[in-house]
PDB file of C-alpha atoms in Angstrom:
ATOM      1  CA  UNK A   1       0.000   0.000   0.000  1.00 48.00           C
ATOM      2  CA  UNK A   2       1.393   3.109  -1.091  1.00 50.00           C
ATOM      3  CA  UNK A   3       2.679   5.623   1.912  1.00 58.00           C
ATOM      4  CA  UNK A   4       0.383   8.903   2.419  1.00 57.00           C
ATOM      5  CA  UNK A   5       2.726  11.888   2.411  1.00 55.00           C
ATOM      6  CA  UNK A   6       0.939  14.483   5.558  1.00 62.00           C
ATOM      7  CA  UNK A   7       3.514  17.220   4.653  1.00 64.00           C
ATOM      8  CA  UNK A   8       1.084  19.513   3.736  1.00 67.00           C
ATOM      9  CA  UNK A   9       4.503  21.838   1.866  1.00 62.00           C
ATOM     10  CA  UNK A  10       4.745  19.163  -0.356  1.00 67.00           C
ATOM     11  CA  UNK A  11       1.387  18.340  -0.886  1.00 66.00           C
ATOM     12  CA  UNK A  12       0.422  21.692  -1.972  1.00 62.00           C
ATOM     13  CA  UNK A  13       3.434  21.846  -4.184  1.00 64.00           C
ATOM     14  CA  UNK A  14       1.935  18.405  -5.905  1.00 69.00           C
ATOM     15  CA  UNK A  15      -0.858  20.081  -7.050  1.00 69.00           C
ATOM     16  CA  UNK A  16      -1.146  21.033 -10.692  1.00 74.00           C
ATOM     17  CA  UNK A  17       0.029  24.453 -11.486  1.00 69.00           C
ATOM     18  CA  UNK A  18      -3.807  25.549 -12.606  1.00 70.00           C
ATOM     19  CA  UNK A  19      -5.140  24.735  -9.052  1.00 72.00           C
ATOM     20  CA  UNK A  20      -6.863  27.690  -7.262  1.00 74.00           C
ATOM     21  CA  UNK A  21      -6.170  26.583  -4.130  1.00 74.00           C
ATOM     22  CA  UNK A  22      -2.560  26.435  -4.852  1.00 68.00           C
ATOM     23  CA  UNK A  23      -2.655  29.991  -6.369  1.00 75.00           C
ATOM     24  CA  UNK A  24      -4.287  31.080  -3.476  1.00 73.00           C
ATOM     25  CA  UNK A  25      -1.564  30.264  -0.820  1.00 73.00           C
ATOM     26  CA  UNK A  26       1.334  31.041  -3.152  1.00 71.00           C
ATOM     27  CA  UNK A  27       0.495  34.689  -3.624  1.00 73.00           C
ATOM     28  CA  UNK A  28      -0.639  35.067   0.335  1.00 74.00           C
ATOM     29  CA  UNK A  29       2.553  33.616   1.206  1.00 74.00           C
ATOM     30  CA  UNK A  30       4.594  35.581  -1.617  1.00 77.00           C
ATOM     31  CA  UNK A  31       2.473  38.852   0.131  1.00 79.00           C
ATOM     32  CA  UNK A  32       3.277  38.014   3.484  1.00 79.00           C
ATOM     33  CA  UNK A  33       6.885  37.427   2.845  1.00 79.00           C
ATOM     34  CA  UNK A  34       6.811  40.863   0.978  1.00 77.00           C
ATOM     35  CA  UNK A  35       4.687  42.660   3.725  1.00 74.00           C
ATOM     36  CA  UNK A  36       7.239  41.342   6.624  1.00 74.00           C
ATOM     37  CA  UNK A  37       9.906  42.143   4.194  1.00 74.00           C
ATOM     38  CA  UNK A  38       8.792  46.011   3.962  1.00 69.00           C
ATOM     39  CA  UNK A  39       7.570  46.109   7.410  1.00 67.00           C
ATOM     40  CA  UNK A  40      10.992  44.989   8.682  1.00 66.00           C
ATOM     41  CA  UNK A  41      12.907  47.613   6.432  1.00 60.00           C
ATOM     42  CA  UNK A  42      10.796  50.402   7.714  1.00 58.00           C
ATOM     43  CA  UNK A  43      11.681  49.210  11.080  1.00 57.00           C
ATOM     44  CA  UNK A  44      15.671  49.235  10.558  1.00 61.00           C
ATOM     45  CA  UNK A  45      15.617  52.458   8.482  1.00 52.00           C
ATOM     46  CA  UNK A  46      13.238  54.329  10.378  1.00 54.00           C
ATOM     47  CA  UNK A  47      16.779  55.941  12.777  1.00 51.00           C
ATOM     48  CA  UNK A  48      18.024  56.872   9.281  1.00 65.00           C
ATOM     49  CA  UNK A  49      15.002  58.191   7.908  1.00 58.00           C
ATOM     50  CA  UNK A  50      14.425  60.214  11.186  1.00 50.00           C
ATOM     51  CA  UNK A  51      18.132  61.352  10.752  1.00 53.00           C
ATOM     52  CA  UNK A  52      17.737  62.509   7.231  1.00 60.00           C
ATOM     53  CA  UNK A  53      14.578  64.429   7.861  1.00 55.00           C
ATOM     54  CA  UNK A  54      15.936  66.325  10.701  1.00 50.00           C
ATOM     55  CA  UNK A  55      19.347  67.120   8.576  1.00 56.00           C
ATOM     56  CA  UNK A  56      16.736  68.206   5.798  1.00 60.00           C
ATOM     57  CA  UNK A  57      14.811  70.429   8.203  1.00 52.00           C
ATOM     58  CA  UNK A  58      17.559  72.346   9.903  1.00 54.00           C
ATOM     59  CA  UNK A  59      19.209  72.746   5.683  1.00 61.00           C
ATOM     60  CA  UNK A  60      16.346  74.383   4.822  1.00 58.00           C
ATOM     61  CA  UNK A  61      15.952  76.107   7.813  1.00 58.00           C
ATOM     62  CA  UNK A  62      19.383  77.573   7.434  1.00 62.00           C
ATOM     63  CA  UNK A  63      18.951  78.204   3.550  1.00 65.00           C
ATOM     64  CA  UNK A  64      15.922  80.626   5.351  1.00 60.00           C
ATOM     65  CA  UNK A  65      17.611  82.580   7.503  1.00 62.00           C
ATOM     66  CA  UNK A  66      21.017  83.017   5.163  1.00 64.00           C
ATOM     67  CA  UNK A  67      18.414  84.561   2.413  1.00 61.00           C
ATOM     68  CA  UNK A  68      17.977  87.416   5.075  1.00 57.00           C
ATOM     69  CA  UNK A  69      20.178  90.074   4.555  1.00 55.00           C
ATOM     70  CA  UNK A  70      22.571  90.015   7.241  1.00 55.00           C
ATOM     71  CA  UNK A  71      21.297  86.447   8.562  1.00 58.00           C
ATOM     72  CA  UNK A  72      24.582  84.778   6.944  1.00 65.00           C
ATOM     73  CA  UNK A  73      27.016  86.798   8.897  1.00 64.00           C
ATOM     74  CA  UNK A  74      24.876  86.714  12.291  1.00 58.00           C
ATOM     75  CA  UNK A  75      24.332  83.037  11.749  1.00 62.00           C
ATOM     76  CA  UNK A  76      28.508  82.244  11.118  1.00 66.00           C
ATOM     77  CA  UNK A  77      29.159  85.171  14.322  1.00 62.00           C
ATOM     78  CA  UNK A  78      26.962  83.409  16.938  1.00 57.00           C
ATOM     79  CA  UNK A  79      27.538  79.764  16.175  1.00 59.00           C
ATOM     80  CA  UNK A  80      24.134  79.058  17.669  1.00 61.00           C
ATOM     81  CA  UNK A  81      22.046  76.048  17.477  1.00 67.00           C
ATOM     82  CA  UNK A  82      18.568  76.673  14.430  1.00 73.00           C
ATOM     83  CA  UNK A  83      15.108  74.962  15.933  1.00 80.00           C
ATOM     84  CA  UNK A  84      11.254  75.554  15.148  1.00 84.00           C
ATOM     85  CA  UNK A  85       8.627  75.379  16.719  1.00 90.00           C
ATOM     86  CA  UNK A  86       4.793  75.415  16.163  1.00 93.00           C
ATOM     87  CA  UNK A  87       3.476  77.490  18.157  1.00 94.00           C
ATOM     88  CA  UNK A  88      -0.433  78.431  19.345  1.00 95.00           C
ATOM     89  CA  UNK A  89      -1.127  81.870  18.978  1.00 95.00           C
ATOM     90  CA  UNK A  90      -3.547  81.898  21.525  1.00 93.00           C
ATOM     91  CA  UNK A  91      -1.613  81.134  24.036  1.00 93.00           C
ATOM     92  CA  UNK A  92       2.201  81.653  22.947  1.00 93.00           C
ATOM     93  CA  UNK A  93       2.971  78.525  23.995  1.00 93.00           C
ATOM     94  CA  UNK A  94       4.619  75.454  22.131  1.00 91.00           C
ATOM     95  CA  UNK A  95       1.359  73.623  20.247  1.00 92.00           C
ATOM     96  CA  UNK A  96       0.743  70.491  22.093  1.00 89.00           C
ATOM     97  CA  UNK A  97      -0.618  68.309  19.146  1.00 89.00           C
ATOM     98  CA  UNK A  98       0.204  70.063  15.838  1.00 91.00           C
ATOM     99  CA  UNK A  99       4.020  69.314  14.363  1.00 89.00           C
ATOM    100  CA  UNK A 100       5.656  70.903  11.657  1.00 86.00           C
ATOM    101  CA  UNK A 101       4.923  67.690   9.831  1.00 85.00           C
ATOM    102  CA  UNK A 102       0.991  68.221  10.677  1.00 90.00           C
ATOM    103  CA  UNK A 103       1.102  71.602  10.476  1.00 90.00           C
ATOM    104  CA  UNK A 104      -0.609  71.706   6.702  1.00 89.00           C
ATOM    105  CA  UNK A 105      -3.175  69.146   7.642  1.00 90.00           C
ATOM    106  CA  UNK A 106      -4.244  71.268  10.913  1.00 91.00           C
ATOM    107  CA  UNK A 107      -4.319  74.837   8.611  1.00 90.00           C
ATOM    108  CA  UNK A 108      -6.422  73.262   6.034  1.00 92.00           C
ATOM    109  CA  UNK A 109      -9.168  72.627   8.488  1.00 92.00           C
ATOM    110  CA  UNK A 110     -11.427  75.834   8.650  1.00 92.00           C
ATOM    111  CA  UNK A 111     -11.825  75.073  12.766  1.00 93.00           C
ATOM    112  CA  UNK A 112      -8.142  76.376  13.051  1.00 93.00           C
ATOM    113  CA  UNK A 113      -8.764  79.627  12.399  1.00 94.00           C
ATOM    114  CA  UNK A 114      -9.566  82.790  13.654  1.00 94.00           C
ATOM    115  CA  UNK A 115     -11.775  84.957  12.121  1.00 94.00           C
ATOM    116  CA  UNK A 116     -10.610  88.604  13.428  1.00 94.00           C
ATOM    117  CA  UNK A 117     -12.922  91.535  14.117  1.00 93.00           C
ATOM    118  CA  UNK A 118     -12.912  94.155  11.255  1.00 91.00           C
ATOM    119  CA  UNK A 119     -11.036  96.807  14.457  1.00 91.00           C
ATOM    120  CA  UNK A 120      -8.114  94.314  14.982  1.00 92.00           C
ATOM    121  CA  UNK A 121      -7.905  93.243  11.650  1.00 93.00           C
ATOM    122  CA  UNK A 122      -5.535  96.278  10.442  1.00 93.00           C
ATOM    123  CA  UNK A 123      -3.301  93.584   8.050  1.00 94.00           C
ATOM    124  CA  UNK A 124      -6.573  92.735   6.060  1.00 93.00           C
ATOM    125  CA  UNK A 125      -6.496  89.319   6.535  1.00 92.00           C
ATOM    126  CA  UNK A 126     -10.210  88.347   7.446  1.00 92.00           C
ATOM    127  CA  UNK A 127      -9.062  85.448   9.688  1.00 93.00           C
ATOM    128  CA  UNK A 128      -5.798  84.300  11.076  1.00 93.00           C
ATOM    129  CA  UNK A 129      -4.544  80.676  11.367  1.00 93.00           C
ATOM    130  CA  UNK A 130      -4.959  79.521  15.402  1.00 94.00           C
ATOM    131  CA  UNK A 131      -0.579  78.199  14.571  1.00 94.00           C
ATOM    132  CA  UNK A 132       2.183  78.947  13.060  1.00 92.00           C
ATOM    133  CA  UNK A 133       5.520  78.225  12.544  1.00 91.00           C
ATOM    134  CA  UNK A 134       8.622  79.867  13.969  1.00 92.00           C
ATOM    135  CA  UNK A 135      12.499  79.496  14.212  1.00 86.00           C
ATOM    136  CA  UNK A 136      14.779  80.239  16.596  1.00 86.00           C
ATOM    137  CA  UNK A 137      18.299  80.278  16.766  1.00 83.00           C
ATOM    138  CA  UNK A 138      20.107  79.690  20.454  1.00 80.00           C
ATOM    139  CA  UNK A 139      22.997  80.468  21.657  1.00 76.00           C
ATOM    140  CA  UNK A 140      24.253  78.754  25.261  1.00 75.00           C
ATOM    141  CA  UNK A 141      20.874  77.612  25.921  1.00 75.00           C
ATOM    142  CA  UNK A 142      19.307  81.641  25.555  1.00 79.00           C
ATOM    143  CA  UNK A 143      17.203  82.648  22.063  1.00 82.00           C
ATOM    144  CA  UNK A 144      19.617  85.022  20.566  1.00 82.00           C
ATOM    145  CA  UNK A 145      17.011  84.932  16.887  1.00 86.00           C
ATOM    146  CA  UNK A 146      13.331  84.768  16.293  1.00 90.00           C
ATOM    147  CA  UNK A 147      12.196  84.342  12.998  1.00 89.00           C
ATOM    148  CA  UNK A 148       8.649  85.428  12.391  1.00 92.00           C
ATOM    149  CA  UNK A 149       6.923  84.738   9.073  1.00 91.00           C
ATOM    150  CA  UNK A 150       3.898  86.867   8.751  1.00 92.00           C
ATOM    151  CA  UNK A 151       1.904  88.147   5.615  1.00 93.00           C
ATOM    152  CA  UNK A 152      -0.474  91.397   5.207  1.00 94.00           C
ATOM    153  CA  UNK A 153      -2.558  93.117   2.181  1.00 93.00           C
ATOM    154  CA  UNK A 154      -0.326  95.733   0.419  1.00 92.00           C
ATOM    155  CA  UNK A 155      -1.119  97.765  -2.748  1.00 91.00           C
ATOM    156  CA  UNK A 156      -1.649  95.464  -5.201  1.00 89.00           C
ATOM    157  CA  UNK A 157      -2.285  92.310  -3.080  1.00 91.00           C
ATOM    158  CA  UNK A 158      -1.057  89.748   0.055  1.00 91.00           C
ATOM    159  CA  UNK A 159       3.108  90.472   0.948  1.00 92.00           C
ATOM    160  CA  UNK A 160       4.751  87.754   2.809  1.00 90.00           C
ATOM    161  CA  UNK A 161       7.421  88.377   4.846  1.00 90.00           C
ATOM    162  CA  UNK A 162       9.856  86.659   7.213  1.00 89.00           C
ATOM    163  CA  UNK A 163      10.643  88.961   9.781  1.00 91.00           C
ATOM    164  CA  UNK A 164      14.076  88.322  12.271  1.00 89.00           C
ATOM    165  CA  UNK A 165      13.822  89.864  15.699  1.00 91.00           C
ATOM    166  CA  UNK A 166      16.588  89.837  18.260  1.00 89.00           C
ATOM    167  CA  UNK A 167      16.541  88.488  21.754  1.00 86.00           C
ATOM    168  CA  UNK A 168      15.229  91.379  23.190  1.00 90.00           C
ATOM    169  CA  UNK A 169      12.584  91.002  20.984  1.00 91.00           C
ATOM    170  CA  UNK A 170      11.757  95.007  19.923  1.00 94.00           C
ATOM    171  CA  UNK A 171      15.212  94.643  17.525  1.00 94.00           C
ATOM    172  CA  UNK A 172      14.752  94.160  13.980  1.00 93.00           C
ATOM    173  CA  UNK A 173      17.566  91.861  12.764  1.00 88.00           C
ATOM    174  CA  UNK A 174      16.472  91.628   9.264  1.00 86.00           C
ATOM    175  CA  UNK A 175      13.488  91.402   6.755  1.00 88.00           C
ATOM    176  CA  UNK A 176      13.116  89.385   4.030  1.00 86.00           C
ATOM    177  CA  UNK A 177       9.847  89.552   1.422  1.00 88.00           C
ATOM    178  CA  UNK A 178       9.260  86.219   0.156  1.00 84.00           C
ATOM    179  CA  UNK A 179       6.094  86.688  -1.734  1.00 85.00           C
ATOM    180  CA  UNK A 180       4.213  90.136  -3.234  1.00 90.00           C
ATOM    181  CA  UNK A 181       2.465  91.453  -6.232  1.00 89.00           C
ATOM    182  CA  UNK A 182       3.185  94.930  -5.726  1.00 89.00           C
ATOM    183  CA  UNK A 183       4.069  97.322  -8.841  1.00 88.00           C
ATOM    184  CA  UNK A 184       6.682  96.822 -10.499  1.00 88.00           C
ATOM    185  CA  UNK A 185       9.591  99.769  -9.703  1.00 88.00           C
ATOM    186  CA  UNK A 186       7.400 100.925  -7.321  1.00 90.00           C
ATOM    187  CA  UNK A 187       6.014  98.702  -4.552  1.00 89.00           C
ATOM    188  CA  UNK A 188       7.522  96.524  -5.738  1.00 89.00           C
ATOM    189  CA  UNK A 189      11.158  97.288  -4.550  1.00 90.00           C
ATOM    190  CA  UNK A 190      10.140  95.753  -1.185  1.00 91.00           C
ATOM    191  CA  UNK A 191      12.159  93.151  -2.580  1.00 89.00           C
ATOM    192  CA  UNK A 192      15.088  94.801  -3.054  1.00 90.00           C
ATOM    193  CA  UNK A 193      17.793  94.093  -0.828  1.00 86.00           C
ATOM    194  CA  UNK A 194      18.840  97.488   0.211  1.00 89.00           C
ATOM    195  CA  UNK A 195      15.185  98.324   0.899  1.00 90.00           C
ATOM    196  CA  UNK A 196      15.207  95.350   3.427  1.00 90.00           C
ATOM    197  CA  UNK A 197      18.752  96.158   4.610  1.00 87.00           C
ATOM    198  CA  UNK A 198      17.364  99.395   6.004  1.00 91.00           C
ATOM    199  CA  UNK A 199      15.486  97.308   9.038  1.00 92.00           C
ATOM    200  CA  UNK A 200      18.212  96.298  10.261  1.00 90.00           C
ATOM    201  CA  UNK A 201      18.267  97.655  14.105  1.00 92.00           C
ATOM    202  CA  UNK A 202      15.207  99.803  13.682  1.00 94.00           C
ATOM    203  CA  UNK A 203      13.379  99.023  17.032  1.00 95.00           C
ATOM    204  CA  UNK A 204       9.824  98.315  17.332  1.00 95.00           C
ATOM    205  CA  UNK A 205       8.178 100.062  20.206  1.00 94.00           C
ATOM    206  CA  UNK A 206       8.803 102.698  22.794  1.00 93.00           C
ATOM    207  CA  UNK A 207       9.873 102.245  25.808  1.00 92.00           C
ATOM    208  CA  UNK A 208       6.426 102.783  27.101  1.00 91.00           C
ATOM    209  CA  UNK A 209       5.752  99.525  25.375  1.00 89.00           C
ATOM    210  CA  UNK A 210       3.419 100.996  22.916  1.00 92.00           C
ATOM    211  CA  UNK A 211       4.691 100.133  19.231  1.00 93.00           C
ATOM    212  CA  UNK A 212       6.037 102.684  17.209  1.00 94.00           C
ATOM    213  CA  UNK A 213       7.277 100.487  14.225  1.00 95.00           C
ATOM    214  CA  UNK A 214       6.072 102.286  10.865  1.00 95.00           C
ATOM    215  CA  UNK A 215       7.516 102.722   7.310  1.00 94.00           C
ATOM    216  CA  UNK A 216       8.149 106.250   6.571  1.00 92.00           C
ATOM    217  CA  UNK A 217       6.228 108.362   3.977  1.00 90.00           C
ATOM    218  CA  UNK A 218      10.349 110.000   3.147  1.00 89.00           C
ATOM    219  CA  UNK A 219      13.159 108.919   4.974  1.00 90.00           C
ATOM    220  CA  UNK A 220      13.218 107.793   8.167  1.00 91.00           C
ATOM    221  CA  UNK A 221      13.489 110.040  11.110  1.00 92.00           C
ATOM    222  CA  UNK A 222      12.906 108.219  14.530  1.00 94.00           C
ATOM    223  CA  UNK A 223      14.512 104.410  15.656  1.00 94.00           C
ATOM    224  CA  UNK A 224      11.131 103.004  14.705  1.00 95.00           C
ATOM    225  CA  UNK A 225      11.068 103.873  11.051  1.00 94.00           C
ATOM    226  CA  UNK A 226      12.502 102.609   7.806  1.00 94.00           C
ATOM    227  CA  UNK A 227      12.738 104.504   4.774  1.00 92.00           C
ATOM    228  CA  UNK A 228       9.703 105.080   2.149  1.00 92.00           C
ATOM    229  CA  UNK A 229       9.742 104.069  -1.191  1.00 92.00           C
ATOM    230  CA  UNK A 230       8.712 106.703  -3.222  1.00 91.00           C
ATOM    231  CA  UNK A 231       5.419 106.791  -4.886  1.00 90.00           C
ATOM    232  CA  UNK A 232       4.356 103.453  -3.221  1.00 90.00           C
ATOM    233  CA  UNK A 233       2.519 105.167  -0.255  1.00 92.00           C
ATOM    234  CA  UNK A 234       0.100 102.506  -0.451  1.00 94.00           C
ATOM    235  CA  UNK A 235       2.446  99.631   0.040  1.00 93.00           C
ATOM    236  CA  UNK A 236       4.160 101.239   3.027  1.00 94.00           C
ATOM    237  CA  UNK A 237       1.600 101.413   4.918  1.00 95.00           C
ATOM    238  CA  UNK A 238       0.527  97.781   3.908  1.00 94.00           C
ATOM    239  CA  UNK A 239       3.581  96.962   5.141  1.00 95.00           C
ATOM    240  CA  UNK A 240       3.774  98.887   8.459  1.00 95.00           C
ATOM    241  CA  UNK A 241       0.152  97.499   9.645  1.00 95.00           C
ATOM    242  CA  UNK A 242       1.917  93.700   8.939  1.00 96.00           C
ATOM    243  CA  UNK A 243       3.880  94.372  11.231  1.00 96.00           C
ATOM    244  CA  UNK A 244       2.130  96.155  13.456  1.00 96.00           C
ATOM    245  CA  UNK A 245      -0.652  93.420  13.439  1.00 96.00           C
ATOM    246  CA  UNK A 246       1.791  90.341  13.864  1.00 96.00           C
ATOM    247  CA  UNK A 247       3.641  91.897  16.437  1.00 95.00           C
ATOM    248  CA  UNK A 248       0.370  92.595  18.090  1.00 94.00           C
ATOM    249  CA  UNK A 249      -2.112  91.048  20.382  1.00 92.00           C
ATOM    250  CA  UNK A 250      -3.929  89.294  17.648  1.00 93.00           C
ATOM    251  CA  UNK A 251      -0.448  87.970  16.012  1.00 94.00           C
ATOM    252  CA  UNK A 252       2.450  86.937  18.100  1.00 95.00           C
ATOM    253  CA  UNK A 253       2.151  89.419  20.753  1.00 93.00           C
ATOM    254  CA  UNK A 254       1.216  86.211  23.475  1.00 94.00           C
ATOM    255  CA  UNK A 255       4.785  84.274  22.166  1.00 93.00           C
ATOM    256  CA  UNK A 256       6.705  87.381  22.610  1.00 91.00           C
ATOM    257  CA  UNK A 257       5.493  87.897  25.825  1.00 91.00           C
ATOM    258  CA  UNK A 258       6.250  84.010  26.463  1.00 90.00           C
ATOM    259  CA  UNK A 259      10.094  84.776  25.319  1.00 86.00           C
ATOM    260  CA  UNK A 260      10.311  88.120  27.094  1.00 84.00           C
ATOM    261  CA  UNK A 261       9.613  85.987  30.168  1.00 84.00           C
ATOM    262  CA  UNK A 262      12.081  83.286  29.516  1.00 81.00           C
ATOM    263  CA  UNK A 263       9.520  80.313  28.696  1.00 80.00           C
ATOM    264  CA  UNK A 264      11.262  79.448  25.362  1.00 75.00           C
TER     265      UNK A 264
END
């Protein structure tokens, strides 16, 4: 009597070729191989991944604040460490559950912003995201740099700006437009670099506390003014009630407070 083979391997590999059953378990176990396959690559590269990411981040980070004029030679001077942060306007505190990873998923949900009464709302935004993203640069465990993106109606439509703040944070560092649509050789030289130049260590309120920070209609004549660009009244003063709104209550005027008292 012929011997019954129970290895159920070879059994299934005695099947013919056109069997479903045997199609069946090759490609689940060809999956499965493949799945634990993947799932243990992810697991062994994930340090490297993590790595790479965070050199990517603090690159790009630096790329930022070296396109500021002056940032290259303040970033080289003070040998300081870059970071960002996430931060929740609100409070001026670090955001507990949004990353700079999540941070495009939390914006594009409408319950994350602010819509801003038509008094406070000098920057003519309509509503203001609830985070936003900052960067800092330390040095010896103190914030020596604050880099504050922020982004206003001008003349002929929304300026963003990055704007660097000092320590003390009422010290302009530097200013660098990243995005306008103001006339051409006329608002439009907000993007030149020796308009921007011209912030450097213009201060931006009183010592009363109340802010001061404004963009000449000529040349400027107090600490708190920059020069004006000349027939581009319009985008001026755009750009002075940026500022003056992100540097406000309704903008970062909570983290600023937060740094000022040594939280960050």
């Amino acid at each position: 009597m012929a011997r019954i083979d129970w290895n159920p391997w070879r059994k299934l590999l005695a099947l013919p070729n056109e069997s479903r059953t045997k199609t069946l378990v090759v490609a689940f176990l060809v999956s499965t191989v493949c799945a634990l396959t993947v799932s243990g690559a992810t697991v062994l590269l994930r340090p490297i991944q993590t790595a790479n990411r965070a050199a990517e981040e603090q690159a790009r980070i630096e790329a930022l604040v070296r396109g500021i004029p002056g940032m290259a030679e303040l970033l080289e001077q003070s040998g300081g460490t870059l970071s960002t942060v996430v931060v929740d306007l609100e409070t001026g505190r670090a955001a507990e559950d949004v990353t700079s990873d999540t941070l495009p998923l939390a914006l594009a949900d409408a319950a994350n912003w602010s819509a801003l009464d038509p008094g406070d709302d000098v920057a003519g935004l309509g509503q203001r995201p609830d985070f936003a993203q900052v960067f800092l640069l330390r040095e010896d465990d103190e914030v020596s740099l604050v880099l504050l993106p922020m982004t206003g109606q001008g003349y002929g439509g929304r300026i963003d700006a990055i704007m660097a703040l000092r320590g003390d944070m009422n010290t302009v560092a530097g200013v660098a437009v990243t995005n306008h649509s103001e006339t051409p050789g006329l608002g439009g030289r907000i993007e030149e670099p020796a308009w921007q130049e011209g912030f450097v260590g213009t201060e931006l309120r009183a010592p009363t506390g109340d802010m001061r920070f404004a963009v000449a209609r000529g040349e400027a004549s107090t600490p708190y003014e920059v020069d004006g660009i000349t027939g581009a009244t319009r985008t001026g003063r755009g750009f002075t009630n940026m500022v003056r709104f992100w540097l406000g209550p309704e903008g970062y005027g909570p983290l600023i407070r937060a740094f000022q008292r040594g939280e960050f």
